[in-house]
Amino acid sequence: MRTYSDILPWILFILISREVLCRELPKLNPLSLPESLTIHSRARLLCVASSGDQPIDFQWLKDGVLLTSGKIEQLDEWTSSLTIHPLSLEHIGNYTCKASNRAGTNYVTAPLFVTAPPQWVVEPVDLQIEQEKCYLKLQSRRLTKSKNFLEGKIRISAKSPVYALW
């Protein structure tokens, strides 16, 4: 006949194995990001864990660096949000939600773009045209999604008004 002391190690083994082997990482949905963001507007990023063992600890990173600015809230045990207001060109980057529990860590990342009007690199000055035609290089920049700047050059004439489109 088996005694309690004979069965106890097996019971402990089963309980410990179940605890170790049955842990579930947080499973994260893709980040919810607004499409058309402009400077001075507001962005709210949502990170939702659709499954995973509780408790889940959420953290936010921008370009791989832990965020300390912006309004970070844990909305419930499954959801965290990051609010950025007002948006500026410095907020462009890759945002990552990091969700951790006792089973491990999972990440989800998405790019955030901010649209801004062109800016003068060198402010143009008045120009007096001596001949029929001349060229004037206007140095302005417009940020693109790849963080590159576009420059433009236009041809002007003394007989017609100047129009430039970007």
PDB file of N, CA and C in Angstrom, residues 4-5 7 17 23 31-32 45-46 55 69 71 77 82 91 99 107 112 114 125 127-128 131 138-139 143 158:
ATOM      1  N   TYR A   4       1.086   8.492   1.676  1.00  0.00           N
ATOM      2  CA  TYR A   4       1.043   9.885   1.217  1.00  0.00           C
ATOM      3  C   TYR A   4       2.442  10.362   0.842  1.00  0.00           C
ATOM      4  N   SER A   5       3.440   9.960   1.602  1.00  0.00           N
ATOM      5  CA  SER A   5       4.818  10.379   1.318  1.00  0.00           C
ATOM      6  C   SER A   5       5.336   9.766   0.022  1.00  0.00           C
ATOM      7  N   ILE A   7       3.362   9.299  -2.709  1.00  0.00           N
ATOM      8  CA  ILE A   7       2.634   9.973  -3.785  1.00  0.00           C
ATOM      9  C   ILE A   7       2.993  11.462  -3.872  1.00  0.00           C
ATOM     10  N   SER A  17       5.499  20.804 -13.221  1.00  0.00           N
ATOM     11  CA  SER A  17       5.571  20.649 -14.680  1.00  0.00           C
ATOM     12  C   SER A  17       4.459  21.425 -15.361  1.00  0.00           C
ATOM     13  N   ARG A  23       2.749  27.682 -19.459  1.00  0.00           N
ATOM     14  CA  ARG A  23       2.742  29.138 -19.476  1.00  0.00           C
ATOM     15  C   ARG A  23       2.558  29.640 -20.904  1.00  0.00           C
ATOM     16  N   LEU A  31      -0.169  46.867 -33.877  1.00  0.00           N
ATOM     17  CA  LEU A  31      -0.433  48.167 -33.259  1.00  0.00           C
ATOM     18  C   LEU A  31      -1.479  48.927 -34.061  1.00  0.00           C
ATOM     19  N   SER A  32      -2.359  49.588 -33.353  1.00  0.00           N
ATOM     20  CA  SER A  32      -3.379  50.419 -33.969  1.00  0.00           C
ATOM     21  C   SER A  32      -2.825  51.835 -34.089  1.00  0.00           C
ATOM     22  N   LEU A  45      -1.679  55.336 -29.801  1.00  0.00           N
ATOM     23  CA  LEU A  45      -1.321  53.990 -30.212  1.00  0.00           C
ATOM     24  C   LEU A  45      -1.881  53.019 -29.189  1.00  0.00           C
ATOM     25  N   LEU A  46      -2.524  51.960 -29.677  1.00  0.00           N
ATOM     26  CA  LEU A  46      -3.096  50.951 -28.791  1.00  0.00           C
ATOM     27  C   LEU A  46      -2.355  49.633 -28.953  1.00  0.00           C
ATOM     28  N   PRO A  55      -0.211  38.294 -14.675  1.00  0.00           N
ATOM     29  CA  PRO A  55      -0.314  39.671 -15.132  1.00  0.00           C
ATOM     30  C   PRO A  55       0.628  39.939 -16.317  1.00  0.00           C
ATOM     31  N   SER A  69       8.663  59.914 -22.290  1.00  0.00           N
ATOM     32  CA  SER A  69       7.741  61.012 -22.584  1.00  0.00           C
ATOM     33  C   SER A  69       6.488  60.455 -23.231  1.00  0.00           C
ATOM     34  N   LYS A  71       2.082  60.159 -22.899  1.00  0.00           N
ATOM     35  CA  LYS A  71       1.171  59.687 -21.858  1.00  0.00           C
ATOM     36  C   LYS A  71       0.936  58.188 -22.055  1.00  0.00           C
ATOM     37  N   GLU A  77      -6.245  44.956 -18.038  1.00  0.00           N
ATOM     38  CA  GLU A  77      -5.160  43.969 -17.919  1.00  0.00           C
ATOM     39  C   GLU A  77      -4.645  43.481 -19.270  1.00  0.00           C
ATOM     40  N   LEU A  82      -0.471  54.610 -25.740  1.00  0.00           N
ATOM     41  CA  LEU A  82       0.516  55.683 -25.733  1.00  0.00           C
ATOM     42  C   LEU A  82      -0.096  56.845 -26.492  1.00  0.00           C
ATOM     43  N   HIS A  91       8.790  63.039 -33.582  1.00  0.00           N
ATOM     44  CA  HIS A  91       8.048  61.832 -33.200  1.00  0.00           C
ATOM     45  C   HIS A  91       8.043  60.756 -34.280  1.00  0.00           C
ATOM     46  N   ALA A  99       5.388  43.488 -24.278  1.00  0.00           N
ATOM     47  CA  ALA A  99       4.495  42.889 -23.281  1.00  0.00           C
ATOM     48  C   ALA A  99       5.196  41.706 -22.646  1.00  0.00           C
ATOM     49  N   TYR A 107       6.901  41.269 -28.601  1.00  0.00           N
ATOM     50  CA  TYR A 107       6.988  42.635 -29.110  1.00  0.00           C
ATOM     51  C   TYR A 107       6.122  42.780 -30.351  1.00  0.00           C
ATOM     52  N   LEU A 112       5.574  55.205 -37.305  1.00  0.00           N
ATOM     53  CA  LEU A 112       4.701  56.365 -37.178  1.00  0.00           C
ATOM     54  C   LEU A 112       5.268  57.461 -38.080  1.00  0.00           C
ATOM     55  N   VAL A 114       4.716  61.476 -39.677  1.00  0.00           N
ATOM     56  CA  VAL A 114       4.085  62.771 -39.451  1.00  0.00           C
ATOM     57  C   VAL A 114       4.311  63.603 -40.710  1.00  0.00           C
ATOM     58  N   VAL A 125      15.237  85.871 -51.242  1.00  0.00           N
ATOM     59  CA  VAL A 125      15.272  87.335 -51.188  1.00  0.00           C
ATOM     60  C   VAL A 125      14.689  87.873 -52.489  1.00  0.00           C
ATOM     61  N   LEU A 127      14.458  89.553 -56.010  1.00  0.00           N
ATOM     62  CA  LEU A 127      15.389  89.448 -57.122  1.00  0.00           C
ATOM     63  C   LEU A 127      14.924  90.367 -58.234  1.00  0.00           C
ATOM     64  N   GLN A 128      15.832  91.181 -58.737  1.00  0.00           N
ATOM     65  CA  GLN A 128      15.513  92.049 -59.859  1.00  0.00           C
ATOM     66  C   GLN A 128      16.048  91.374 -61.118  1.00  0.00           C
ATOM     67  N   GLN A 131      17.614  90.436 -67.358  1.00  0.00           N
ATOM     68  CA  GLN A 131      17.406  89.898 -68.698  1.00  0.00           C
ATOM     69  C   GLN A 131      15.991  89.356 -68.812  1.00  0.00           C
ATOM     70  N   LEU A 138      15.386  77.873 -55.263  1.00  0.00           N
ATOM     71  CA  LEU A 138      14.740  78.057 -53.975  1.00  0.00           C
ATOM     72  C   LEU A 138      15.067  76.839 -53.128  1.00  0.00           C
ATOM     73  N   GLN A 139      15.704  77.069 -52.016  1.00  0.00           N
ATOM     74  CA  GLN A 139      16.072  75.953 -51.151  1.00  0.00           C
ATOM     75  C   GLN A 139      15.018  75.787 -50.070  1.00  0.00           C
ATOM     76  N   LEU A 143       9.768  66.932 -45.796  1.00  0.00           N
ATOM     77  CA  LEU A 143      10.098  65.626 -45.248  1.00  0.00           C
ATOM     78  C   LEU A 143       9.262  64.557 -45.918  1.00  0.00           C
ATOM     79  N   ALA A 158      10.481  87.401 -66.342  1.00  0.00           N
ATOM     80  CA  ALA A 158      10.033  88.731 -65.934  1.00  0.00           C
ATOM     81  C   ALA A 158       8.625  89.023 -66.425  1.00  0.00           C
TER      82      ALA A 158
END
